[in-house]
PDB file of C-alpha atoms in Angstrom:
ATOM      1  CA  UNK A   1      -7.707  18.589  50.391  1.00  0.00           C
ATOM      2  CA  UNK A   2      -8.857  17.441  46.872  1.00  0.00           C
ATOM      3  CA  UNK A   3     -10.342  19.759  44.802  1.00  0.00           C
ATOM      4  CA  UNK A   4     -12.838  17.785  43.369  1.00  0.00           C
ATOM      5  CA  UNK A   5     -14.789  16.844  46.752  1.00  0.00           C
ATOM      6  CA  UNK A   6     -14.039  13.033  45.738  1.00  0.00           C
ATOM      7  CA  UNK A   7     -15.119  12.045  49.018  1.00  0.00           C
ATOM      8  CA  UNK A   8     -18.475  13.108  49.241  1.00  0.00           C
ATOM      9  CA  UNK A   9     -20.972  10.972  48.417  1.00  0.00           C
ATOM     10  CA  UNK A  10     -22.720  11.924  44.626  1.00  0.00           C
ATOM     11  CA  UNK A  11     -21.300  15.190  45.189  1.00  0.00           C
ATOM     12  CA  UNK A  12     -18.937  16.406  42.059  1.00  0.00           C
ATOM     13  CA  UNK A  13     -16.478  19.382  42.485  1.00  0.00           C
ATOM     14  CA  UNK A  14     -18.272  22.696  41.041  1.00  0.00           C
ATOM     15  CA  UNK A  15     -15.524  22.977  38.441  1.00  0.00           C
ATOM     16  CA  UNK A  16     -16.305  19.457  37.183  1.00  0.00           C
ATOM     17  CA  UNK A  17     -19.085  19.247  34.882  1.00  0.00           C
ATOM     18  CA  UNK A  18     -20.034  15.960  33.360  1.00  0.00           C
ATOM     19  CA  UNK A  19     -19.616  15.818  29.389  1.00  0.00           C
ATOM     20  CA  UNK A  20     -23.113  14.916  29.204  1.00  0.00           C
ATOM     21  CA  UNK A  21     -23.799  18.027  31.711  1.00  0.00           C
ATOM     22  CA  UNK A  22     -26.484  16.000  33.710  1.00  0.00           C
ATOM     23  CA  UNK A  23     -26.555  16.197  36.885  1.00  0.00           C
ATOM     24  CA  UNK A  24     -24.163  14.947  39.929  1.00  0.00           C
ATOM     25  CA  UNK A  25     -26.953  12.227  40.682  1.00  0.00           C
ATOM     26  CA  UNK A  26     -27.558  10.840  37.682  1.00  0.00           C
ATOM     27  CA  UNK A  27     -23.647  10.223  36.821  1.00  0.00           C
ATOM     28  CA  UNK A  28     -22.758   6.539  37.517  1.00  0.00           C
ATOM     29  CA  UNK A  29     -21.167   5.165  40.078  1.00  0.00           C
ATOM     30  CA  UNK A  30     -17.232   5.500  38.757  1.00  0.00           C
ATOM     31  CA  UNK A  31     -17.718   8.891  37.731  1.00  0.00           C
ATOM     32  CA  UNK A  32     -18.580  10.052  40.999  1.00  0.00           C
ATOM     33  CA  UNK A  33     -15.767   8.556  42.679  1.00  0.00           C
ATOM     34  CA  UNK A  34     -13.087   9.771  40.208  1.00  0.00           C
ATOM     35  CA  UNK A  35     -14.091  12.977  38.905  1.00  0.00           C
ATOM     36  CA  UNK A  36     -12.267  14.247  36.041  1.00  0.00           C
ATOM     37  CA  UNK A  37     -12.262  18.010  35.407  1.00  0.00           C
ATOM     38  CA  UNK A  38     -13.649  18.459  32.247  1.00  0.00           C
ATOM     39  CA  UNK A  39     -12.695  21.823  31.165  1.00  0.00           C
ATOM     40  CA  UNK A  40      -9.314  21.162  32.330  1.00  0.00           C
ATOM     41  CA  UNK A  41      -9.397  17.888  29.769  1.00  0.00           C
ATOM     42  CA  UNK A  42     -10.422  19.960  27.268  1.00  0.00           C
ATOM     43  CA  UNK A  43      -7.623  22.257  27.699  1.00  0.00           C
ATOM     44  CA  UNK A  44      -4.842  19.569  27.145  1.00  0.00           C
ATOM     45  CA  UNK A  45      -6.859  17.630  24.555  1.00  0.00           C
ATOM     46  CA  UNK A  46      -6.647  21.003  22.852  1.00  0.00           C
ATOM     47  CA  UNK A  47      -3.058  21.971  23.746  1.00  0.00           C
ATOM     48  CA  UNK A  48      -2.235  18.201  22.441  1.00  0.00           C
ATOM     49  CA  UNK A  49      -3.954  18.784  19.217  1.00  0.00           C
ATOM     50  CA  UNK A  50      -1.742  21.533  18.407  1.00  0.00           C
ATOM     51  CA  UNK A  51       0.985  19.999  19.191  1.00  0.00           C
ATOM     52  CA  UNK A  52       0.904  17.348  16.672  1.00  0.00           C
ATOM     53  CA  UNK A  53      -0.558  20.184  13.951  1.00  0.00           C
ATOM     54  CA  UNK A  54       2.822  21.399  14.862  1.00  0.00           C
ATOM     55  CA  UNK A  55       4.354  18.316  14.195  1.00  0.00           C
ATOM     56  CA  UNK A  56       2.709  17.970  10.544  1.00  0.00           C
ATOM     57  CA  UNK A  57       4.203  21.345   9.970  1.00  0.00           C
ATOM     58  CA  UNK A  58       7.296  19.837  10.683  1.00  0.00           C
ATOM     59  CA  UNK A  59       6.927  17.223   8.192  1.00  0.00           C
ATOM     60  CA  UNK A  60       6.345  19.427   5.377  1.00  0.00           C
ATOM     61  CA  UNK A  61       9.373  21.458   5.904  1.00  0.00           C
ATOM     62  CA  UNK A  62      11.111  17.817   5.762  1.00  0.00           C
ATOM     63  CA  UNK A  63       9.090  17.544   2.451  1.00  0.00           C
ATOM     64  CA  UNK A  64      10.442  20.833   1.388  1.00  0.00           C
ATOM     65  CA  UNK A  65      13.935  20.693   2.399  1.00  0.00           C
ATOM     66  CA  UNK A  66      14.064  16.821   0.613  1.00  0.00           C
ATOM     67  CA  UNK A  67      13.060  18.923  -2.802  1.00  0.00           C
ATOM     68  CA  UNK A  68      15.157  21.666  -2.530  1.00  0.00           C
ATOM     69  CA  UNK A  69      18.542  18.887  -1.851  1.00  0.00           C
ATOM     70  CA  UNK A  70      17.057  16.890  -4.716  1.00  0.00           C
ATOM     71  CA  UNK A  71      17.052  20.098  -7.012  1.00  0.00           C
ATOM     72  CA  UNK A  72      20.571  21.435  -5.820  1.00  0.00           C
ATOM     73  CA  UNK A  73      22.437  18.381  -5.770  1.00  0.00           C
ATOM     74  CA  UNK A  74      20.214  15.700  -7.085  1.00  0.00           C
ATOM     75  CA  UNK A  75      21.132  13.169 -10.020  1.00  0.00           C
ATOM     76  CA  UNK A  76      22.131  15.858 -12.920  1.00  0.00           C
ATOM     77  CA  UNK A  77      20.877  14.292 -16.215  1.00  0.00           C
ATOM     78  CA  UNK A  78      23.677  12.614 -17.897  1.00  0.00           C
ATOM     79  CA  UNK A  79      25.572  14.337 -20.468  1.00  0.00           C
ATOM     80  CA  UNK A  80      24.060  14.300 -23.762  1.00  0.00           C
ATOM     81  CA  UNK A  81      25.106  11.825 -26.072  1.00  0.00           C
ATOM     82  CA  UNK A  82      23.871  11.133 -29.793  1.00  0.00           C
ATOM     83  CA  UNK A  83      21.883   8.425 -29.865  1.00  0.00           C
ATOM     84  CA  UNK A  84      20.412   7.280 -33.510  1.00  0.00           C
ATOM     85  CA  UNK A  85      16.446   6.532 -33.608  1.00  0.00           C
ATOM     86  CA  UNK A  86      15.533   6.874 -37.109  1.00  0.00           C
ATOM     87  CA  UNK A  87      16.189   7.252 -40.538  1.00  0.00           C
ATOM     88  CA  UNK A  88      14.811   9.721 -42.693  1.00  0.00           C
ATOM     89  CA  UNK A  89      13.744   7.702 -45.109  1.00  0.00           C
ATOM     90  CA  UNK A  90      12.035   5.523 -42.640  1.00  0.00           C
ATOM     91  CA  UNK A  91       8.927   8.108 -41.628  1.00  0.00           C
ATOM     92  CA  UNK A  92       7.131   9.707 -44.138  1.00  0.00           C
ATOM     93  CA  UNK A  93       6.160  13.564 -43.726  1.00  0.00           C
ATOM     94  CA  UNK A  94       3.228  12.843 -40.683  1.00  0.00           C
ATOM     95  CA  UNK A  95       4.779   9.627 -39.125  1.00  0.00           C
ATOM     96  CA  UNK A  96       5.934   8.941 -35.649  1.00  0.00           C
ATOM     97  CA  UNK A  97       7.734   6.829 -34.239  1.00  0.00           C
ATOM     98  CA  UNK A  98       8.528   5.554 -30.385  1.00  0.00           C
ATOM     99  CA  UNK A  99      12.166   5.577 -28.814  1.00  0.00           C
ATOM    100  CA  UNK A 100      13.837   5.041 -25.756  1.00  0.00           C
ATOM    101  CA  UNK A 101      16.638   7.907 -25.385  1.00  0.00           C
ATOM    102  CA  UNK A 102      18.390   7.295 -23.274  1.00  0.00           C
ATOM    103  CA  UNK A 103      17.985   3.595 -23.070  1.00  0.00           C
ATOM    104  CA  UNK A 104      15.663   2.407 -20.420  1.00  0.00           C
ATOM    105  CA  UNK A 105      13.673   5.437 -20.933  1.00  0.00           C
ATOM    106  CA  UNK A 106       9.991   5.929 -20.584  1.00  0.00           C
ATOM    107  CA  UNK A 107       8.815   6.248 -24.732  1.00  0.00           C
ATOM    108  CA  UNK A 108      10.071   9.223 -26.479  1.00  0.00           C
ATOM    109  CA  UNK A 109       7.828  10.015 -29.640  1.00  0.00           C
ATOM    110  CA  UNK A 110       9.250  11.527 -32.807  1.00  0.00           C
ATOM    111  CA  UNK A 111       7.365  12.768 -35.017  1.00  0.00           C
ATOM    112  CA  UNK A 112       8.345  14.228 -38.521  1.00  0.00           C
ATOM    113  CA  UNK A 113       6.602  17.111 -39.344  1.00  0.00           C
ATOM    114  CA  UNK A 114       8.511  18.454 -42.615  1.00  0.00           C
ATOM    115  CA  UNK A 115      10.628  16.821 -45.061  1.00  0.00           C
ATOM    116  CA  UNK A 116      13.888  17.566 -43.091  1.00  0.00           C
ATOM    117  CA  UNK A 117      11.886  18.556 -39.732  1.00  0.00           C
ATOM    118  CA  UNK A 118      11.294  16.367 -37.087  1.00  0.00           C
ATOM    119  CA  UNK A 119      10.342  16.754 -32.997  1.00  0.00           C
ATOM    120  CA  UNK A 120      10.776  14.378 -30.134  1.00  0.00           C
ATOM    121  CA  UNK A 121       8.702  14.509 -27.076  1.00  0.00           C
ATOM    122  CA  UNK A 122       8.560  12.145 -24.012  1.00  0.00           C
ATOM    123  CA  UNK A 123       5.053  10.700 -24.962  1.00  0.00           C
ATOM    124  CA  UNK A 124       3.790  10.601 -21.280  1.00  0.00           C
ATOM    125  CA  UNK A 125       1.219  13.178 -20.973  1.00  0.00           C
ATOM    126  CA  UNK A 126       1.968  15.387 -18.253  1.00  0.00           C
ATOM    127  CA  UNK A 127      -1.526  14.864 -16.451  1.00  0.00           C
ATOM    128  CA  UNK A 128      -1.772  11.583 -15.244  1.00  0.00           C
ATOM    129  CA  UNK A 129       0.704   9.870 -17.890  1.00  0.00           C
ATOM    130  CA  UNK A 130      -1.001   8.269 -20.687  1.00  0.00           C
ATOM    131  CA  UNK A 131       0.618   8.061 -23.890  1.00  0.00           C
ATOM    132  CA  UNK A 132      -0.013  11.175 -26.451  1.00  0.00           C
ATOM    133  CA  UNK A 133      -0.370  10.515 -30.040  1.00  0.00           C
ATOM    134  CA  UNK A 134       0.340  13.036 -33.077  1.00  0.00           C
ATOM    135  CA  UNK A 135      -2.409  15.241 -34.844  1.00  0.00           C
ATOM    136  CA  UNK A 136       0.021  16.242 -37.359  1.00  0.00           C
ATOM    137  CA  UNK A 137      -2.583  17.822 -39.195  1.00  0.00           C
ATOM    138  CA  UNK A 138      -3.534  20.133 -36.609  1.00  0.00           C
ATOM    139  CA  UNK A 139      -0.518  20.645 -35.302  1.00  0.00           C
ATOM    140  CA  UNK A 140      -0.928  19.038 -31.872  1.00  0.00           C
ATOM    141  CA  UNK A 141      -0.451  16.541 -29.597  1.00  0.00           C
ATOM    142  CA  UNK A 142      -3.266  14.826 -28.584  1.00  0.00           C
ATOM    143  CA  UNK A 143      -3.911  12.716 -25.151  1.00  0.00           C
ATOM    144  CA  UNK A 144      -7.446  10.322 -25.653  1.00  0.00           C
ATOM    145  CA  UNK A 145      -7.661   9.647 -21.900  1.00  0.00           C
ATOM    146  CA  UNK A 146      -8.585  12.872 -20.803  1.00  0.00           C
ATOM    147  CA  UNK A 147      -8.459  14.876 -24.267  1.00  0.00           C
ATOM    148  CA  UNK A 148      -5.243  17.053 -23.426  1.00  0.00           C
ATOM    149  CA  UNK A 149      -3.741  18.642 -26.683  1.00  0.00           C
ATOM    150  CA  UNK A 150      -0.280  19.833 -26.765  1.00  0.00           C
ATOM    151  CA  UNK A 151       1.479  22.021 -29.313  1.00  0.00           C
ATOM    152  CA  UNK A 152       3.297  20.147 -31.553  1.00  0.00           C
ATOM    153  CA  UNK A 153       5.718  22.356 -32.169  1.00  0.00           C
ATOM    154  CA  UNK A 154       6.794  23.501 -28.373  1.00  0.00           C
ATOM    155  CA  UNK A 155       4.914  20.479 -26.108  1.00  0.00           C
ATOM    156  CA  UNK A 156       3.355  23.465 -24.867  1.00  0.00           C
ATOM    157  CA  UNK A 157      -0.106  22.280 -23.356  1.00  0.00           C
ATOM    158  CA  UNK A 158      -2.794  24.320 -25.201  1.00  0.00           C
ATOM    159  CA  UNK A 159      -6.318  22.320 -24.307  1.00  0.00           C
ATOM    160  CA  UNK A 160      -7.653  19.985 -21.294  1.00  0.00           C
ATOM    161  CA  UNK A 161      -5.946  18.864 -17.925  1.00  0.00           C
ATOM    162  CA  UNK A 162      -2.613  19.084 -18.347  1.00  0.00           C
ATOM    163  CA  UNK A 163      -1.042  21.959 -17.165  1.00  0.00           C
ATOM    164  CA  UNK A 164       3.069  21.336 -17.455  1.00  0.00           C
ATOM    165  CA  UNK A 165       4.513  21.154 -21.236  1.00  0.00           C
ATOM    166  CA  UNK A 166       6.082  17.378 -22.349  1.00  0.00           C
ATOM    167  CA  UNK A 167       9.552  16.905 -21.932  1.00  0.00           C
ATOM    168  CA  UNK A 168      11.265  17.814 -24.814  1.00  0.00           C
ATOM    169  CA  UNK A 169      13.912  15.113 -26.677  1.00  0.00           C
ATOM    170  CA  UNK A 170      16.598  17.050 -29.129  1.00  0.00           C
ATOM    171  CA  UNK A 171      17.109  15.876 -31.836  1.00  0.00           C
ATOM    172  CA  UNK A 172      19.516  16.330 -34.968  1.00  0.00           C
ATOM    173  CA  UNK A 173      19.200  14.956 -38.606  1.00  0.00           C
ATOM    174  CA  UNK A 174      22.810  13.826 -40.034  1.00  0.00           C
ATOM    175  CA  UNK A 175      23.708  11.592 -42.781  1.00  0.00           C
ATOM    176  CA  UNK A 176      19.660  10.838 -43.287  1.00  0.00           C
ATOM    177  CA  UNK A 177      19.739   9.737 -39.968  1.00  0.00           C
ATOM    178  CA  UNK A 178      17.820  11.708 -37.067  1.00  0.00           C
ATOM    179  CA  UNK A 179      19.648  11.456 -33.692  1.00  0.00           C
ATOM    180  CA  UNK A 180      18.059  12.090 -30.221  1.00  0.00           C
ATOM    181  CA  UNK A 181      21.204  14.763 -28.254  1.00  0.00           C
ATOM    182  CA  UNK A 182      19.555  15.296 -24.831  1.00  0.00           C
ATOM    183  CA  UNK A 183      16.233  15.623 -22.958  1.00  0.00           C
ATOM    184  CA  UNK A 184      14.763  19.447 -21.920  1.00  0.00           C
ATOM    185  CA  UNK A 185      12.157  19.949 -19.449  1.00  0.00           C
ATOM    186  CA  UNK A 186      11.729  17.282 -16.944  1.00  0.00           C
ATOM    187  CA  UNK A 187      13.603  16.994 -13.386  1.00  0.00           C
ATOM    188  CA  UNK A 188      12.837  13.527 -13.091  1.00  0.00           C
TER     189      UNK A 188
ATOM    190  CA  UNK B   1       5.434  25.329  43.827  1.00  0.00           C
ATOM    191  CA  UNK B   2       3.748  25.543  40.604  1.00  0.00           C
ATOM    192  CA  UNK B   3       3.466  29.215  39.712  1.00  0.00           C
ATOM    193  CA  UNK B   4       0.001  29.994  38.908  1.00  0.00           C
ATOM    194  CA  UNK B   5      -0.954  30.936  35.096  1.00  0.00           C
ATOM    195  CA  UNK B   6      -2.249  34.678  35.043  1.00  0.00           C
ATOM    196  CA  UNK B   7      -5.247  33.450  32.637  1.00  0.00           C
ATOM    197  CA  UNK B   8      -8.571  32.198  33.730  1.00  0.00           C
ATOM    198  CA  UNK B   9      -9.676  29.099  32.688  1.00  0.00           C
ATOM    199  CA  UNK B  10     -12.112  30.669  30.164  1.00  0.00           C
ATOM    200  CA  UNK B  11      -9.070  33.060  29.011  1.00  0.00           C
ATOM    201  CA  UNK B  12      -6.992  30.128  28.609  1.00  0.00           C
ATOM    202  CA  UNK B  13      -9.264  28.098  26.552  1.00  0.00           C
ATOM    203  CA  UNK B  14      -9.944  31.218  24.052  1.00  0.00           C
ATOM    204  CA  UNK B  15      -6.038  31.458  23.785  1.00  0.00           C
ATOM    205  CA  UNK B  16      -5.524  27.716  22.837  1.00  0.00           C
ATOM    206  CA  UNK B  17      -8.289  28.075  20.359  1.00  0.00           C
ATOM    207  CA  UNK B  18      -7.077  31.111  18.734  1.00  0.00           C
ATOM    208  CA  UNK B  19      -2.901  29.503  18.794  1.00  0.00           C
ATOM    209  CA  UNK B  20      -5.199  26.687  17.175  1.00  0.00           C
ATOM    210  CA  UNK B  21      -6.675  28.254  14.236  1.00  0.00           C
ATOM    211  CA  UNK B  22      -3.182  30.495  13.420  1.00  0.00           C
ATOM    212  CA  UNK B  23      -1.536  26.903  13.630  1.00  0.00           C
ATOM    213  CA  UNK B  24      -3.944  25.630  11.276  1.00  0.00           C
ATOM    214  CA  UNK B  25      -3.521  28.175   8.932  1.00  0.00           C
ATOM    215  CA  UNK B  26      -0.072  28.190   8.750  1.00  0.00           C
ATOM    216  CA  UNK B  27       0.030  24.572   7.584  1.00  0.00           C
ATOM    217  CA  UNK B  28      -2.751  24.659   5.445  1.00  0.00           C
ATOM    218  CA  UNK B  29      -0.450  27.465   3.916  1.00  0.00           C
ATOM    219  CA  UNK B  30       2.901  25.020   4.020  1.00  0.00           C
ATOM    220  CA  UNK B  31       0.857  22.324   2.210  1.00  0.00           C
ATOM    221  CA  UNK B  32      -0.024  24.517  -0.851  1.00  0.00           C
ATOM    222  CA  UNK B  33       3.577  25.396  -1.043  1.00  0.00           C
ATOM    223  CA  UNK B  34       4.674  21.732  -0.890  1.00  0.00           C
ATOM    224  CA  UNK B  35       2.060  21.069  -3.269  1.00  0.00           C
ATOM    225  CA  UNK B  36       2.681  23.972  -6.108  1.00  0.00           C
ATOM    226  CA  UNK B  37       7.040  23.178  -5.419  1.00  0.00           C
ATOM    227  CA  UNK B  38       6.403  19.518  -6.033  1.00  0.00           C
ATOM    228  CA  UNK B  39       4.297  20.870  -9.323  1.00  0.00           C
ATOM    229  CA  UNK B  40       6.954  23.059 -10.429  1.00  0.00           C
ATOM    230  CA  UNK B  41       9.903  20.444  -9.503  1.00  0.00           C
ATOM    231  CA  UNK B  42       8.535  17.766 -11.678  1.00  0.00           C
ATOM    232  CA  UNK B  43       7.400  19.985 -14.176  1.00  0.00           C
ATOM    233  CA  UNK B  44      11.296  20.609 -14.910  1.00  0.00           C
ATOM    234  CA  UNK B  45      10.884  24.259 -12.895  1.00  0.00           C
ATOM    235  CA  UNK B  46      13.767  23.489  -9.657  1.00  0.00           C
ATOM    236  CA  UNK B  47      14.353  27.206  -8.990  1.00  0.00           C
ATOM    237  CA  UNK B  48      10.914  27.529  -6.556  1.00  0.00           C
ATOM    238  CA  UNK B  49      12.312  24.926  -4.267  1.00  0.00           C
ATOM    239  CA  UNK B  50      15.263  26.969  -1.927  1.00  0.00           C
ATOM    240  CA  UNK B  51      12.860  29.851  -1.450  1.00  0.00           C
ATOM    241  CA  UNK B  52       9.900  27.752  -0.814  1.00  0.00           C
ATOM    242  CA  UNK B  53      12.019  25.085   1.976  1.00  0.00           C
ATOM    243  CA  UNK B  54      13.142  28.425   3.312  1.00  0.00           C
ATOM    244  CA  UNK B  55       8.881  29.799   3.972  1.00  0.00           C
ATOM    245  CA  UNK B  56       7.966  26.395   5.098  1.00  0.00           C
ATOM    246  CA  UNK B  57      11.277  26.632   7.392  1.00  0.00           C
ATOM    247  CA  UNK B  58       9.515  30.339   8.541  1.00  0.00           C
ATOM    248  CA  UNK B  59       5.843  28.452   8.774  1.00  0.00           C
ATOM    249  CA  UNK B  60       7.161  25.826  11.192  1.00  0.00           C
ATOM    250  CA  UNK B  61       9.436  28.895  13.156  1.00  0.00           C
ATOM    251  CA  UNK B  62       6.030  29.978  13.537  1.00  0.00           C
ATOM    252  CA  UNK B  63       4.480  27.095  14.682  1.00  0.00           C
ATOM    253  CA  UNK B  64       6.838  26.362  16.849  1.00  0.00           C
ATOM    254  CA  UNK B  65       6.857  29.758  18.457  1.00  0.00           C
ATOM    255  CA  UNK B  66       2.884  29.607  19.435  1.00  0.00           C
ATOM    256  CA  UNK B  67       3.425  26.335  20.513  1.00  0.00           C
ATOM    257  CA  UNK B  68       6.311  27.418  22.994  1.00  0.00           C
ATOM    258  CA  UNK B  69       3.952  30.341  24.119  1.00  0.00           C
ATOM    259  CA  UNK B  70       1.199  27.953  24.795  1.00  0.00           C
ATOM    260  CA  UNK B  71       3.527  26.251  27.175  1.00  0.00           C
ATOM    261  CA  UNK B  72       5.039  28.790  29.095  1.00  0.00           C
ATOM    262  CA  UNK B  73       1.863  30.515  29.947  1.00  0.00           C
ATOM    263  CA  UNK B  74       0.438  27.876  31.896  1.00  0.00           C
TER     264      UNK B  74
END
């Protein structure tokens, strides 16, 4: 015997309340002849739902696990090599200058800040990557798109949106030339 | 034959809800940690990621648990 009465004309099973909750006789035609029970739809809807929220969860641990492989055996950064991007001569105390270390780079900034000191920085801002320009004066960094200021001196952010310091470029000063030795401070 | 769940129908539907919301709340909690890793990671900072994979990996053991329970008790 069905449990939903089925069979009896405009009759619905007590367990089977329309969505709309009116009643038996005003339900058309189609839902009288194939009741559904409701609650029971619910149920499963519900069950189903937290299935695929399970399935999400699933996807983040993918997300997680793909970091943690790219940070244990990911692409090492390639041995540092000297790489010549100025010479001293060439900036006065203040001046900057863009690179690409190591070739094919996104733009490195150096900046000379001393008569024999100078610091390199990748000049993507770490918010949403504009390019930073020197405030030598004030010892900063400063990015115009969203006025971020870094410390000039560590690419520390000190002011506005960003929140993660700028890549760092090393550099060395030889034979009045400055070279660029290796990038500090960025996984990608 | 089907064995019969020992819940009500009522029960059953309070149990799915509350599975629901612990669900929920464990991967609202996995997305701020894929979130603040990804932060770290680019930011040059790759010693978060192992222990963060491994409380995601715990977060979905979770999951996956309630979900399993939801199953068998019907």
């Amino acid at each position: 015997m069905s449990r939903f009465n089925a069979g009896k004309e405009g009759a619905l099973a007590p367990r089977s309340v329309p969505p709309d909750r009116a009643p038996a006789a005003l339900q058309p035609r189609w839902r009288r002849d194939f009741p559904i029970d409701w609650d029971e739809d619910d149920y499963v809807s519900r069950r189903d739902l937290v299935k695929y929220v399970v399935l999400t969860s699933g996807a983040f641990v993918v997300g997680q696990a793909w970091i943690a492989y790219k940070s244990l055996f990911g692409r090492r950064a390639a041995p540092a090599h000297a790489l010549p991007v100025a010479s001293v001569n060439e900036l006065p105390v203040g001046g900057a200058k863009t690179f690409a270390y190591p070739e094919g780079s996104t733009p490195r900034l150096l900046v000379r800040t001393g008569s024999n000191a100078f610091v390199a920085y990748d000049q993507q801002c770490t918010h949403l990557q504009c390019p930073v320009v020197p405030a030598v004066e004030q010892g900063k960094l400063h990015c115009p798109c969203h006025n971020g200021w870094f410390d000039l001196q560590s690419g520390d952010p000190i002011a506005g949106p960003p929140r993660r310091r700028l890549p760092r470029v090393n550099v060395e000063v030889h034979d009045g030339t400055v070279y660029a030795t290796g990038v500090e401070g960025s996984a990608i | 034959m089907k064995s019969k769940s020992p819940f009500a129908r009522s029960q059953r539907m309070t149990i799915v809800n509350g599975i629901f919301v612990l669900v929920l709340i464990l991967v609202v909690l996995q997305l701020w940690l894929l979130s603040a890793t990804m932060n770290a990671y680019l930011g040059g900072d790759a010693a978060v990621a192992l222990p963060a994979a491994i409380a995601s990996a715990v977060c979905l053991g979770l999951n996956v648990g309630l979900l399993r329970y939801l199953y068998r008790f019907e």
